[in-house]
mmCIF file of C-alpha atoms in Angstrom:
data_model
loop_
_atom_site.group_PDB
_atom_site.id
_atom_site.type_symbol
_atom_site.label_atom_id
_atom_site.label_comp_id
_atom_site.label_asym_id
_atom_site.label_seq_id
_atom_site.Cartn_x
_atom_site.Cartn_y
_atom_site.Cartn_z
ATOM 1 C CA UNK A 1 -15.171 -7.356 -48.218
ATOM 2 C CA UNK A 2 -13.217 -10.483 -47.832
ATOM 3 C CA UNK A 3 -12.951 -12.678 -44.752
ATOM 4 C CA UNK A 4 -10.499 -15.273 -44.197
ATOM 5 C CA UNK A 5 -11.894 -17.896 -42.465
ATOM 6 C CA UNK A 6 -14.307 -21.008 -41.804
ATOM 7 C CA UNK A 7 -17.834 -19.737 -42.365
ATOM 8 C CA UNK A 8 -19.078 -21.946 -39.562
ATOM 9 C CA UNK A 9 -17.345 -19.494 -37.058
ATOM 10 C CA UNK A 10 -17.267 -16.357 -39.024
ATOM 11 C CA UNK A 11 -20.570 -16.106 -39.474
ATOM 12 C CA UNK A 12 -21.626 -15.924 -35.803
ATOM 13 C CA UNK A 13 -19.282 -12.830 -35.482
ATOM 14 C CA UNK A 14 -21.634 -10.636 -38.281
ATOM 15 C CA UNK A 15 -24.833 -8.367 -37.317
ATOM 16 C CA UNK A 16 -28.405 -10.304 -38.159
ATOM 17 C CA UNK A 17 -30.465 -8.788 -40.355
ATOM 18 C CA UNK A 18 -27.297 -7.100 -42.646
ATOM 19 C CA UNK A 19 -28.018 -8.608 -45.882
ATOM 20 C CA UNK A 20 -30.385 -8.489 -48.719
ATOM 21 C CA UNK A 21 -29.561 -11.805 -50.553
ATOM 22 C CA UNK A 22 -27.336 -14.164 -50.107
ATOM 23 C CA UNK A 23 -25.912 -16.148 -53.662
ATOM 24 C CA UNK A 24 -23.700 -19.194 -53.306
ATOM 25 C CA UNK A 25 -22.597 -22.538 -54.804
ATOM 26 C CA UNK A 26 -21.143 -24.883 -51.487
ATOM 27 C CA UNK A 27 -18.721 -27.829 -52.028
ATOM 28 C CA UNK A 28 -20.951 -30.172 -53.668
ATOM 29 C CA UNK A 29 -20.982 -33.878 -51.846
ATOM 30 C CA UNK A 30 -18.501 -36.061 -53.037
ATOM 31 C CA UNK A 31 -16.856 -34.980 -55.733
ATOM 32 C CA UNK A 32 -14.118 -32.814 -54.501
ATOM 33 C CA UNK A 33 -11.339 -32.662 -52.331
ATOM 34 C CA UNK A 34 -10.643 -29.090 -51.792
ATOM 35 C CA UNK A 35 -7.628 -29.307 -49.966
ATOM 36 C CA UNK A 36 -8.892 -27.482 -46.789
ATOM 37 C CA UNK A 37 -8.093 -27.682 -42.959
ATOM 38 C CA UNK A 38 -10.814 -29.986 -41.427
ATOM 39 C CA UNK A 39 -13.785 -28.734 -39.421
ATOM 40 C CA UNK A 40 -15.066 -29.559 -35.582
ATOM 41 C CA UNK A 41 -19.061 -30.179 -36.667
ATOM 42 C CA UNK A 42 -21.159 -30.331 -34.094
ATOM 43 C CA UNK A 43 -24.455 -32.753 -33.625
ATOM 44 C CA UNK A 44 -26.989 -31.807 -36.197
ATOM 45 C CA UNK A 45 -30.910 -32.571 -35.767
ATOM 46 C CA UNK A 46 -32.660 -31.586 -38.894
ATOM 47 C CA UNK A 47 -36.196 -32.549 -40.813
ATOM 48 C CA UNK A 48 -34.947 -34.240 -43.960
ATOM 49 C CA UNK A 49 -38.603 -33.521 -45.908
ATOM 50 C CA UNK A 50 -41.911 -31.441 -44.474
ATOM 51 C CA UNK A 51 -43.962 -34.395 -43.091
ATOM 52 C CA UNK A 52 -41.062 -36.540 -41.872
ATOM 53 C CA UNK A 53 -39.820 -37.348 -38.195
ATOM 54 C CA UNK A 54 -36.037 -35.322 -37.544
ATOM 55 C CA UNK A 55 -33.117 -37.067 -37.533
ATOM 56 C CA UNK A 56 -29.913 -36.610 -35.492
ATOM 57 C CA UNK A 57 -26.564 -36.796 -36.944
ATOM 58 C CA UNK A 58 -23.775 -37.271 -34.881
ATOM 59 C CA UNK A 59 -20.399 -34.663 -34.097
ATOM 60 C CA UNK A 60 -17.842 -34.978 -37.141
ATOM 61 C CA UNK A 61 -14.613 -34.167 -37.811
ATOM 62 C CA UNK A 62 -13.460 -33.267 -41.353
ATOM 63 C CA UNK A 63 -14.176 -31.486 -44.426
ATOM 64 C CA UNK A 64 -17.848 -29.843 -45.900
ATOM 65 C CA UNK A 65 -18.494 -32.095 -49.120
ATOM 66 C CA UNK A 66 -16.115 -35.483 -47.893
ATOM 67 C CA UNK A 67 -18.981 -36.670 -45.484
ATOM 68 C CA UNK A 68 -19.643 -39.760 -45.450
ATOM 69 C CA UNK A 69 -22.976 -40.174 -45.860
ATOM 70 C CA UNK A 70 -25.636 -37.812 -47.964
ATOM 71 C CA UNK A 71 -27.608 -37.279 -44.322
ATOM 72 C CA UNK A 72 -24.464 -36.207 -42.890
ATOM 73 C CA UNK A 73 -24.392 -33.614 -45.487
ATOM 74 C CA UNK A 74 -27.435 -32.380 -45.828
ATOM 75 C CA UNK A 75 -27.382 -31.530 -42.126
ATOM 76 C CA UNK A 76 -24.371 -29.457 -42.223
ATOM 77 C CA UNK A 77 -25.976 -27.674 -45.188
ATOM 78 C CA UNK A 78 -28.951 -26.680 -42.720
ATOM 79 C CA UNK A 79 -26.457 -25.946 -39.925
ATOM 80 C CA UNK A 80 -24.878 -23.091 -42.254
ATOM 81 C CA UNK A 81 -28.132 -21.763 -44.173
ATOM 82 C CA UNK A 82 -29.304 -21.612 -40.364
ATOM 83 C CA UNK A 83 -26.758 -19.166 -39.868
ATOM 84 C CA UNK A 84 -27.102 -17.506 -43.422
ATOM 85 C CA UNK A 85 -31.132 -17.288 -42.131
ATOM 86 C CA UNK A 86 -30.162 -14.858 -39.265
ATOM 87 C CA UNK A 87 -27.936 -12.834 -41.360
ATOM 88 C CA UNK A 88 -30.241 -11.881 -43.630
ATOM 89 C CA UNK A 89 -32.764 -8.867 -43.522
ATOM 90 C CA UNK A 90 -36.833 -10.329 -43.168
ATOM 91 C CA UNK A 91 -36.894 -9.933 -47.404
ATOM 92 C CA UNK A 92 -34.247 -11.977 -47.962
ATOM 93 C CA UNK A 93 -33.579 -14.051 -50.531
ATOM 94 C CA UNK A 94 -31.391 -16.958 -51.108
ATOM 95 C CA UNK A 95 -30.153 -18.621 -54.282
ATOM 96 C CA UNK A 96 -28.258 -21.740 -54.017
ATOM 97 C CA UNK A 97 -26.633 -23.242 -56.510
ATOM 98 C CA UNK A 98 -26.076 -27.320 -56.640
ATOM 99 C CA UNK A 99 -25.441 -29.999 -58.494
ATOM 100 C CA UNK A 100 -25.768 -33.831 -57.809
ATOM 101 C CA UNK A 101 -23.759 -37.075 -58.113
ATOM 102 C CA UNK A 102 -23.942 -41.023 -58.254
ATOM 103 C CA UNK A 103 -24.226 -43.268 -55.678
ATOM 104 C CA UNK A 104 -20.955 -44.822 -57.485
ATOM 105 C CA UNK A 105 -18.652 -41.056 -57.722
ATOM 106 C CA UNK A 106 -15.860 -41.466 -56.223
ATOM 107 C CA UNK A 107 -14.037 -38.381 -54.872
ATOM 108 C CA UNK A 108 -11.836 -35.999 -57.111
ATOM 109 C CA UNK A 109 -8.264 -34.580 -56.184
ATOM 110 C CA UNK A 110 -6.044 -31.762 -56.742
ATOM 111 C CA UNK A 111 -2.623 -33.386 -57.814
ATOM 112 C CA UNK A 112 -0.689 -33.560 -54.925
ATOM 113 C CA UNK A 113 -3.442 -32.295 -52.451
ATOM 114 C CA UNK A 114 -4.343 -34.766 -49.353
ATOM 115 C CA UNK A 115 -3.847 -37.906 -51.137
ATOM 116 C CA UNK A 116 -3.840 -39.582 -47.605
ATOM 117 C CA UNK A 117 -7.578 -39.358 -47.743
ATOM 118 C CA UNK A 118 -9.915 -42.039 -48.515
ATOM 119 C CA UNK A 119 -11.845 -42.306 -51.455
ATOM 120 C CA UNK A 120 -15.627 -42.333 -50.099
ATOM 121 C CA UNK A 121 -17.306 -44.873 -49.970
ATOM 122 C CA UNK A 122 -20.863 -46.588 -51.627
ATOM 123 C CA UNK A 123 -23.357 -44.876 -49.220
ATOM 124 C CA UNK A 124 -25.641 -48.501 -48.222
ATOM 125 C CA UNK A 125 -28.537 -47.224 -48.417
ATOM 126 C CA UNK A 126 -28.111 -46.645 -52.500
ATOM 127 C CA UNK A 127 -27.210 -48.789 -55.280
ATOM 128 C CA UNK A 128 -24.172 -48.206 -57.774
ATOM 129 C CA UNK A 129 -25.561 -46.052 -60.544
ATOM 130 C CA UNK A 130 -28.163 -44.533 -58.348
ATOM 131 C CA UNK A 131 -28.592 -40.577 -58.965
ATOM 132 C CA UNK A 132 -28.737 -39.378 -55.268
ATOM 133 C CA UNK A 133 -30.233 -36.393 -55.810
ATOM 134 C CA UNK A 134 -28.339 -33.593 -53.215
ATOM 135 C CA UNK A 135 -29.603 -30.596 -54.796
ATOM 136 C CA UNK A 136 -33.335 -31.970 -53.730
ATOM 137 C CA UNK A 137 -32.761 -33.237 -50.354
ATOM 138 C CA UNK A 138 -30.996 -30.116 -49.229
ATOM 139 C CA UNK A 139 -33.725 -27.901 -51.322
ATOM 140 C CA UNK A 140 -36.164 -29.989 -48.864
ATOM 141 C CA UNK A 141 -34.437 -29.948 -45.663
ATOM 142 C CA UNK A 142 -34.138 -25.866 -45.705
ATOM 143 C CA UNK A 143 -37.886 -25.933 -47.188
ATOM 144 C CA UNK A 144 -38.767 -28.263 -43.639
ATOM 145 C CA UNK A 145 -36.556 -25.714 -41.958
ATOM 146 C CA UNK A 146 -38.099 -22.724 -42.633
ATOM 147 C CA UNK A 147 -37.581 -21.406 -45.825
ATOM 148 C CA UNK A 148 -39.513 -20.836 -48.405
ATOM 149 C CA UNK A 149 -39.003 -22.883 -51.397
ATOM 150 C CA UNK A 150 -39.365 -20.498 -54.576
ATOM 151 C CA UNK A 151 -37.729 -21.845 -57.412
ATOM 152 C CA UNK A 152 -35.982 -24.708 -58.636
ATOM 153 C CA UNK A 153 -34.085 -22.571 -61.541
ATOM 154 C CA UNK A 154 -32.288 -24.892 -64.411
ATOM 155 C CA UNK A 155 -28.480 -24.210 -65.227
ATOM 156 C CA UNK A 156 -28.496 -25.689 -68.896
ATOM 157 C CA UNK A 157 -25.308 -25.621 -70.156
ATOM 158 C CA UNK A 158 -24.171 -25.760 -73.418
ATOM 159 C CA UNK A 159 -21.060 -26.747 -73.187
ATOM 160 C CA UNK A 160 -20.711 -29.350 -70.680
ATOM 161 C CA UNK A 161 -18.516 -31.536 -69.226
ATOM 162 C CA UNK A 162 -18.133 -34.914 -71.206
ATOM 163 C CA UNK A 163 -19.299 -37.990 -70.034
ATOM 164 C CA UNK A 164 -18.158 -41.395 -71.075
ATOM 165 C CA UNK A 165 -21.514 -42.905 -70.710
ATOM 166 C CA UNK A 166 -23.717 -45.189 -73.143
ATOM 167 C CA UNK A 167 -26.433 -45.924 -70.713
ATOM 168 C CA UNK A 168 -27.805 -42.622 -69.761
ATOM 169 C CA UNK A 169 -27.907 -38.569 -71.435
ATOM 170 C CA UNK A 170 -24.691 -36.660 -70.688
ATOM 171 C CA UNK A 171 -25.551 -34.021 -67.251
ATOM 172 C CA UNK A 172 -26.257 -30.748 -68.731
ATOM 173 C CA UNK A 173 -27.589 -28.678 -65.664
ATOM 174 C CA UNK A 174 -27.423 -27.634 -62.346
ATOM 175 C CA UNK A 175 -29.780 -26.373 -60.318
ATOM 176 C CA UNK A 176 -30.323 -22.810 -58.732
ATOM 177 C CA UNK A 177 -32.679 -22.655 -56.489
ATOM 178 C CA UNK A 178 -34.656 -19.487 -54.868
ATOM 179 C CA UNK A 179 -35.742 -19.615 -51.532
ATOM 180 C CA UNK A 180 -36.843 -16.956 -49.148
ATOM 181 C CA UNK A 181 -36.895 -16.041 -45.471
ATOM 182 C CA UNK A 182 -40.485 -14.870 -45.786
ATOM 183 C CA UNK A 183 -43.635 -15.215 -47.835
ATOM 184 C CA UNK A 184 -43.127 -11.749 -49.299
ATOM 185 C CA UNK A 185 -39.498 -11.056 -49.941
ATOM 186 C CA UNK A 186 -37.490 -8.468 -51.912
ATOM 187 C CA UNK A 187 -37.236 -9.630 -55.342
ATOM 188 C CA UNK A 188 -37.121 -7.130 -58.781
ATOM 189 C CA UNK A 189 -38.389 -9.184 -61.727
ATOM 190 C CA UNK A 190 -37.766 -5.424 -63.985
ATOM 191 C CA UNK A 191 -33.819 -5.790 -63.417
ATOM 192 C CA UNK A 192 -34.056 -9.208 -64.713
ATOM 193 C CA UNK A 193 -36.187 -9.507 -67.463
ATOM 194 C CA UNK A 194 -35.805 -11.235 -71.128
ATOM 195 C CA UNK A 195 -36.074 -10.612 -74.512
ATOM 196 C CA UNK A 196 -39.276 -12.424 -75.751
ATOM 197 C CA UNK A 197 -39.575 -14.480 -78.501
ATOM 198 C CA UNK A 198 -41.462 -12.921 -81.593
ATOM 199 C CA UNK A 199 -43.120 -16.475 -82.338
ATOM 200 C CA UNK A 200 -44.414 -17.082 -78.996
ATOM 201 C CA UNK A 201 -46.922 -13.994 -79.276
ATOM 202 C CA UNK A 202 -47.386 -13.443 -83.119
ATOM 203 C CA UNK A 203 -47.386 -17.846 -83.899
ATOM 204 C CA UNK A 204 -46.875 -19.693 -81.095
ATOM 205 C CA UNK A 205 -49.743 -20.096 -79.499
ATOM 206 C CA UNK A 206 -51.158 -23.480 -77.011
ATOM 207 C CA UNK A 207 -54.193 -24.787 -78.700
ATOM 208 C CA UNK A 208 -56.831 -22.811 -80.966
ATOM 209 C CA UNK A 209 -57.274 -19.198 -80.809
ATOM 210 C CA UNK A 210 -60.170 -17.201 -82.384
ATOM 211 C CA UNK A 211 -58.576 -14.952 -84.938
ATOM 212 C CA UNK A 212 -61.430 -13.269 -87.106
ATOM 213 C CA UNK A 213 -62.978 -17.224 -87.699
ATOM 214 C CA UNK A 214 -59.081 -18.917 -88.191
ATOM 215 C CA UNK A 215 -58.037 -21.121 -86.102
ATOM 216 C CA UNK A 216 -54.189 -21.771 -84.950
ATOM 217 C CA UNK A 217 -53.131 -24.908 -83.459
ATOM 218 C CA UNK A 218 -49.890 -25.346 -81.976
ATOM 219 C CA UNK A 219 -50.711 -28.607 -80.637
ATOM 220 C CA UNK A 220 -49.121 -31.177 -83.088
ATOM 221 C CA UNK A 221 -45.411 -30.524 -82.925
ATOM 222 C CA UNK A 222 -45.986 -26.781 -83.612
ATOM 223 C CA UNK A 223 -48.070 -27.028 -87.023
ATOM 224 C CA UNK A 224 -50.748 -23.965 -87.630
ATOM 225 C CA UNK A 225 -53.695 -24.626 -90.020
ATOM 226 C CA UNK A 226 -52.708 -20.870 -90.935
ATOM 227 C CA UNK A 227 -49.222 -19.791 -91.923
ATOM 228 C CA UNK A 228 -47.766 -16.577 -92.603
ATOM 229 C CA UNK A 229 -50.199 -13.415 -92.088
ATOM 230 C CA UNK A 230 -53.451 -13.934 -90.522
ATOM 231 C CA UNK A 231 -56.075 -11.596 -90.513
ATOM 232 C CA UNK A 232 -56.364 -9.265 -87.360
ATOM 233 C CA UNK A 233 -59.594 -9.053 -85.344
ATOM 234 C CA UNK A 234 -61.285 -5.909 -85.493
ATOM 235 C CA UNK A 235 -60.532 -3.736 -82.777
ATOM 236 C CA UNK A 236 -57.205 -4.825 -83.270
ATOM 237 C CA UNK A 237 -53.929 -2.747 -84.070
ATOM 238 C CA UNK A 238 -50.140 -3.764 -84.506
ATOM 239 C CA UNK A 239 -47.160 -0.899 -82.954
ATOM 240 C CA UNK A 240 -44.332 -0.305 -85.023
ATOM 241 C CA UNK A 241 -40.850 -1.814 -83.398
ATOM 242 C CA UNK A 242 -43.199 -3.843 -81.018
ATOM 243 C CA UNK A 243 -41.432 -7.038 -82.030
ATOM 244 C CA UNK A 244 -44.144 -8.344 -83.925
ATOM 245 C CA UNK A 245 -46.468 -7.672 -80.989
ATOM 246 C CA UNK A 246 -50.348 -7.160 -82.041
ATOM 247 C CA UNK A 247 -52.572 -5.562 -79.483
ATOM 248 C CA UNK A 248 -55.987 -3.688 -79.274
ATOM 249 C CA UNK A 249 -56.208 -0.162 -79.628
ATOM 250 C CA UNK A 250 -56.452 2.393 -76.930
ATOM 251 C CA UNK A 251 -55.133 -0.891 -74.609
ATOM 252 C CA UNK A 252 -51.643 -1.086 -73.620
ATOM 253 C CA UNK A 253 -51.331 -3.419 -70.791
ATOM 254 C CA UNK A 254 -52.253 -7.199 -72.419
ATOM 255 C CA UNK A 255 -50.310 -9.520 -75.140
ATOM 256 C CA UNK A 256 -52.011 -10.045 -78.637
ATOM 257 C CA UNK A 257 -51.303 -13.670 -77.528
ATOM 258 C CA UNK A 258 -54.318 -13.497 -74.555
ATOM 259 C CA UNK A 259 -56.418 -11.415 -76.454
ATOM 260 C CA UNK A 260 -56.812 -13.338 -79.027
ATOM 261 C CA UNK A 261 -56.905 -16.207 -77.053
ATOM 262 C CA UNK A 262 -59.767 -14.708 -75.161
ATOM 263 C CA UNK A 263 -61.271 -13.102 -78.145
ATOM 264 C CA UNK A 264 -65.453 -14.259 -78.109
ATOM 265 C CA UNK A 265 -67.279 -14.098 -81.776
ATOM 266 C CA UNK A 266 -68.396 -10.644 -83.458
ATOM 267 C CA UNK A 267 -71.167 -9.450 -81.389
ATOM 268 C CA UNK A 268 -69.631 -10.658 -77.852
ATOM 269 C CA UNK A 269 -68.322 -8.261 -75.372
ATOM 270 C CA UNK A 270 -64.706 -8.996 -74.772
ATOM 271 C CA UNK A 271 -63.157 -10.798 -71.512
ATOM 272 C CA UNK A 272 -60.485 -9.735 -68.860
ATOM 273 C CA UNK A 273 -58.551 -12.627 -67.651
ATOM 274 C CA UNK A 274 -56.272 -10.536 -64.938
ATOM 275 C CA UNK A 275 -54.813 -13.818 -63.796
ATOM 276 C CA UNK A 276 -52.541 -14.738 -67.400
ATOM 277 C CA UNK A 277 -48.749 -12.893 -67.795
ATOM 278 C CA UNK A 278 -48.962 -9.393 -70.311
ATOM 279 C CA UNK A 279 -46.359 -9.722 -72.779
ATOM 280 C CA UNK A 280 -44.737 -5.936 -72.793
ATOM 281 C CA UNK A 281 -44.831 -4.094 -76.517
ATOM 282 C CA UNK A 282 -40.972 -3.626 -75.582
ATOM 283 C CA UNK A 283 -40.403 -7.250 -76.073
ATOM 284 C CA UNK A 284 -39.679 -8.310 -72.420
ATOM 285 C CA UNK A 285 -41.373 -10.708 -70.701
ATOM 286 C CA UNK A 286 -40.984 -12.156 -67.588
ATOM 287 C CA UNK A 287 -37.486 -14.114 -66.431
ATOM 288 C CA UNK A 288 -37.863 -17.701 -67.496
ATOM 289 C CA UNK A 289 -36.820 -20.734 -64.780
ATOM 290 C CA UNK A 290 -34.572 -22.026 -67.509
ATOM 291 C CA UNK A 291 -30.713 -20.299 -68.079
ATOM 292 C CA UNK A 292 -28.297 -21.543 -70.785
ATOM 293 C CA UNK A 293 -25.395 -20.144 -69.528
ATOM 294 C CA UNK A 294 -22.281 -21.389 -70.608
ATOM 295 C CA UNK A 295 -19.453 -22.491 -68.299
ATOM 296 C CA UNK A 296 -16.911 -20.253 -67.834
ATOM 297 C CA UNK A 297 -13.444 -20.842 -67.847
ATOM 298 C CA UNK A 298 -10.976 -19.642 -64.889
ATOM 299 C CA UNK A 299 -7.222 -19.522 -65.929
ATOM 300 C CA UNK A 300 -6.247 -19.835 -61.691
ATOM 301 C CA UNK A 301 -7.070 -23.257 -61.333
ATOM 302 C CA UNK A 302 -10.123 -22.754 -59.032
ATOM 303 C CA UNK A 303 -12.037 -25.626 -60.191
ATOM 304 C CA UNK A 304 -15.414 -24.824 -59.200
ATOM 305 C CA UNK A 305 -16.257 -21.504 -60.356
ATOM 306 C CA UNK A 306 -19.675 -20.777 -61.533
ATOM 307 C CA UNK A 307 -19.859 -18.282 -64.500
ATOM 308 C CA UNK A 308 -20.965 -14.161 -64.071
ATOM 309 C CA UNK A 309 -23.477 -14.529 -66.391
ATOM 310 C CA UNK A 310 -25.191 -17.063 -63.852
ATOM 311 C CA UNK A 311 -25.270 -15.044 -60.818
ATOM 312 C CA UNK A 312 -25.736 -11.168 -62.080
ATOM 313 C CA UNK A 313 -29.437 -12.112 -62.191
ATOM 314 C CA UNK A 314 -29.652 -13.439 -58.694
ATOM 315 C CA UNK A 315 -27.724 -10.046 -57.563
ATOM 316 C CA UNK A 316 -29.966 -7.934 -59.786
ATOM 317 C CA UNK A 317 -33.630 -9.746 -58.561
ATOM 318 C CA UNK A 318 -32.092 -10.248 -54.620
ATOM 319 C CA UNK A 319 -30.596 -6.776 -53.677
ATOM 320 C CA UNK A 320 -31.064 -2.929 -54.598
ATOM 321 C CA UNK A 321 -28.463 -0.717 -55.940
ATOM 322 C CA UNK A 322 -26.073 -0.432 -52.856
ATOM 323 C CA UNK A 323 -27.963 -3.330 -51.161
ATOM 324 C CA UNK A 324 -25.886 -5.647 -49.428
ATOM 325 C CA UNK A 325 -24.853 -9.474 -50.960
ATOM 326 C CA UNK A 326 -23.434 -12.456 -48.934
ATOM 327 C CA UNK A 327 -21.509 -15.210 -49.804
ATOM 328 C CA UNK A 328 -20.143 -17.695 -47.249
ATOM 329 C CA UNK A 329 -18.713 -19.921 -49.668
ATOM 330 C CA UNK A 330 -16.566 -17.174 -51.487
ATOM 331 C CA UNK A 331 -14.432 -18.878 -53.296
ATOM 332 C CA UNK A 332 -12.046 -16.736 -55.813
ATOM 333 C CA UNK A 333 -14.941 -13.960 -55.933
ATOM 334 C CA UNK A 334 -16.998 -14.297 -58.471
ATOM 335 C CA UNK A 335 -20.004 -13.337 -56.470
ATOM 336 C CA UNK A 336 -18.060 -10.324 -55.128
ATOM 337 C CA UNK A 337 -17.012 -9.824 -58.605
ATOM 338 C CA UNK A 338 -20.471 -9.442 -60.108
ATOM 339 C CA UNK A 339 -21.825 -7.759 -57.251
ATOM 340 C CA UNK A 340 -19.368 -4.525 -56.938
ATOM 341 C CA UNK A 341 -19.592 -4.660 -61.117
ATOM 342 C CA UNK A 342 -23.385 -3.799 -60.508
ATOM 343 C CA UNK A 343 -23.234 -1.250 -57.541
ATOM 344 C CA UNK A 344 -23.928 -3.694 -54.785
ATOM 345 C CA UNK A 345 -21.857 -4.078 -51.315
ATOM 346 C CA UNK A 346 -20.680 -7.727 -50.791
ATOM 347 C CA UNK A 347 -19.272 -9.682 -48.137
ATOM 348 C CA UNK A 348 -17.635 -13.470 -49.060
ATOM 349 C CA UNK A 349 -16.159 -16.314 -46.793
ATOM 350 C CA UNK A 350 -13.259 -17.891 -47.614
ATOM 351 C CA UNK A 351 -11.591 -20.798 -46.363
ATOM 352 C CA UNK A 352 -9.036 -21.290 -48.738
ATOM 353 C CA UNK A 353 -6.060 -19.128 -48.519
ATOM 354 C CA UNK A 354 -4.960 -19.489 -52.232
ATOM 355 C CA UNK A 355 -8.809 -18.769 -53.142
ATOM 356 C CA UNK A 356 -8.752 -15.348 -50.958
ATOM 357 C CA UNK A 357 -5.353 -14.226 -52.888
ATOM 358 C CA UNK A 358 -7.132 -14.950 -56.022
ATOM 359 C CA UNK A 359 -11.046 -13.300 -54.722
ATOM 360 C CA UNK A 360 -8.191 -10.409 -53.890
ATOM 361 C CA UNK A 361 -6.808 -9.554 -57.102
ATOM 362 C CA UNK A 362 -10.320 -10.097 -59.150
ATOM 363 C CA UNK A 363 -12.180 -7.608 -56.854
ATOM 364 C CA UNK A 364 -8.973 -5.237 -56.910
ATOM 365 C CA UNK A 365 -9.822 -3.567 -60.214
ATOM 366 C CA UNK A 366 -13.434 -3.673 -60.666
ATOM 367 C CA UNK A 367 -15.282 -0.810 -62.099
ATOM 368 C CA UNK A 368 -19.213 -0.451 -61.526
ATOM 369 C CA UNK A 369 -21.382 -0.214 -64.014
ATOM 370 C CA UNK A 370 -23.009 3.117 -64.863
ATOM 371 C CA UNK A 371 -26.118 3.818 -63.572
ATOM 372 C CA UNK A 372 -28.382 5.980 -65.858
#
């Protein structure tokens, strides 16, 4: 479902407790002029950091992202995820995806869009050049407002944007950050796990590890005093199509990397360390906090669209099959998109009437995927 509107009103009109997850990427601060109608914000008191005294930021007229100060921002960010709070069920999740600027960014345009609009300005409290670090001070100000701070996800992209700078690395990520309404939330690590890496189990292990009176050491820049094939420990068994997994016999629920890890001298009763991650004989392991996800191209001229590939795990991990996703910054409908793709309800907020038009004919013709 699409909803024309500003989110700031919309969402007041929707049921509490009616989604599972919310995914969404808001205007990021400064560096885009979206063209929109300007907004009526009211006074905002929020806690910038757990720890620190609340600050108030005054009424303002004008546009999410064209503020002109980072505070101001921030505390509209916490006015909306206040909102986003109440709509979702007690298990909610919420992933958030941001990126930052410098102090010295001046604001982008859309040819021909609201040129009467003044560049922003140097906020004072920073000095040109300064990273000012959005992503973290709103990540903070919902983690001081309730939420609970999960995950600080990496976007590495591959292919990013150039940068004519000699003075600094070119910006390769984004963040995506998981936070939750409660301390235990709905979240399905099976619908989003990985392929694991053969290496990591079979050769890549941290430090020494007893194998049978060799030692591997994958301490200096990945060098092993033993290459190639190592003698297995008795007890010890490898499983055809296992991806180069090694386990014990008769056990089927620990990684050849612990065991032998944990593996005492002949003559020592073996050790169960519950508390370290099994590595499955399938070859999955557990989602990593780092996605390389390449940036996806949108032939409609919405600027700011985050790739598929980004999200489907958020909507995979945050709702069950016909579960219910939320996004109040819809945009052209990418999280819509992916969410109806994998046989999920979803609701977006849109502002922009081009952007609905174009959320309208992407969601128009989506199949779901089959469900076996």
């Amino acid at each position: 479902m699409i909803l024309h509107g500003n989110c700031l009103y919309i969402m007041p009109t929707l049921k509490a407790g009616s989604f599972h997850t919310s995914v969404t990427s808001p205007p990021y601060w400064g560096l885009r002029d979206y063209g929109l109608p300007e907004s009526d914000w009211p006074e905002v008191t929020y806690t910038p950091m757990p720890g620190l005294q609340p600050i108030a930021v005054p009424p303002w007229t004008g546009c999410l992202g064209l503020e002109p100060t980072p505070e101001m921002f921030v505390a509209h960010m916490v006015l909306v995820f206040r909102e986003v709070w109440r709509l979702l069920r007690d298990d909610g999740t919420l992933w958030l995806n941001f990126g930052d600027s410098y102090a010295s960014s001046g604001v982008k345009r859309d040819e021909g869009l609201n040129e009467h609009r003044p560049k922003r300005s140097q906020p004072a409290a920073l000095k040109p050049k300064d990273l000012i670090g959005i992503p973290w001070r709103v990540a903070f100000a919902l983690q001081a407002d309730g939420w609970y701070l999960r995950m600080d996800n990496i976007w590495a992209k591959p292919n990013p944007m150039p940068e004519s700078v000699g003075d600094r690395p070119t910006k390769a990520h984004e963040y995506m950050f998981l936070l939750a309404k409660s301390e235990k939330y709905y979240y399905d690590k099976e619908a989003i796990k990985e392929p694991g890496v053969q290496d990591e189990w079979a050769n890549g292990f941290r430090g020494g590890a007893y194998t049978g009176g060799k030692t591997f050491d994958n301490q200096d820049g990945g060098k092993r005093t033993v290459r190639g094939n190592f003698r297995v420990p008795a007890g010890w068994d490898t499983e055809p199509g296992s991806h180069g997994t090694i386990h014990r016999t008769g056990r089927t629920s620990n990684s050849f990397a612990r065991k032998v890890k944990e593996s005492p001298p002949p003559g020592q009763p073996q050790q169960h360390r519950p508390d370290r991650e099994p590595v499955e004989y399938s070859g999955m392991r557990n989602k990593r906090s780092v996605w390389t996800v390449a940036t996806q191209p949108f032939p409609e001229a919405h600027f700011a669209t985050f790739p598929e590939k980004l999200i489907e795990p958020c909507i995979l991990a945050g709702a069950p099959v016909g579960g219910h996703v939320f996004d109040p910054f819809g945009g052209s409908g990418t999280t819509e998109k992916v969410a109806l793709e994998n046989n999920r309800e979803c609701t977006i907020i849109e502002m922009g009437s081009q952007y609905v038009e174009i959320a309208k004919r992407r969601t128009a013709v989506v199949q779901p995927n089959l469900i076996f």
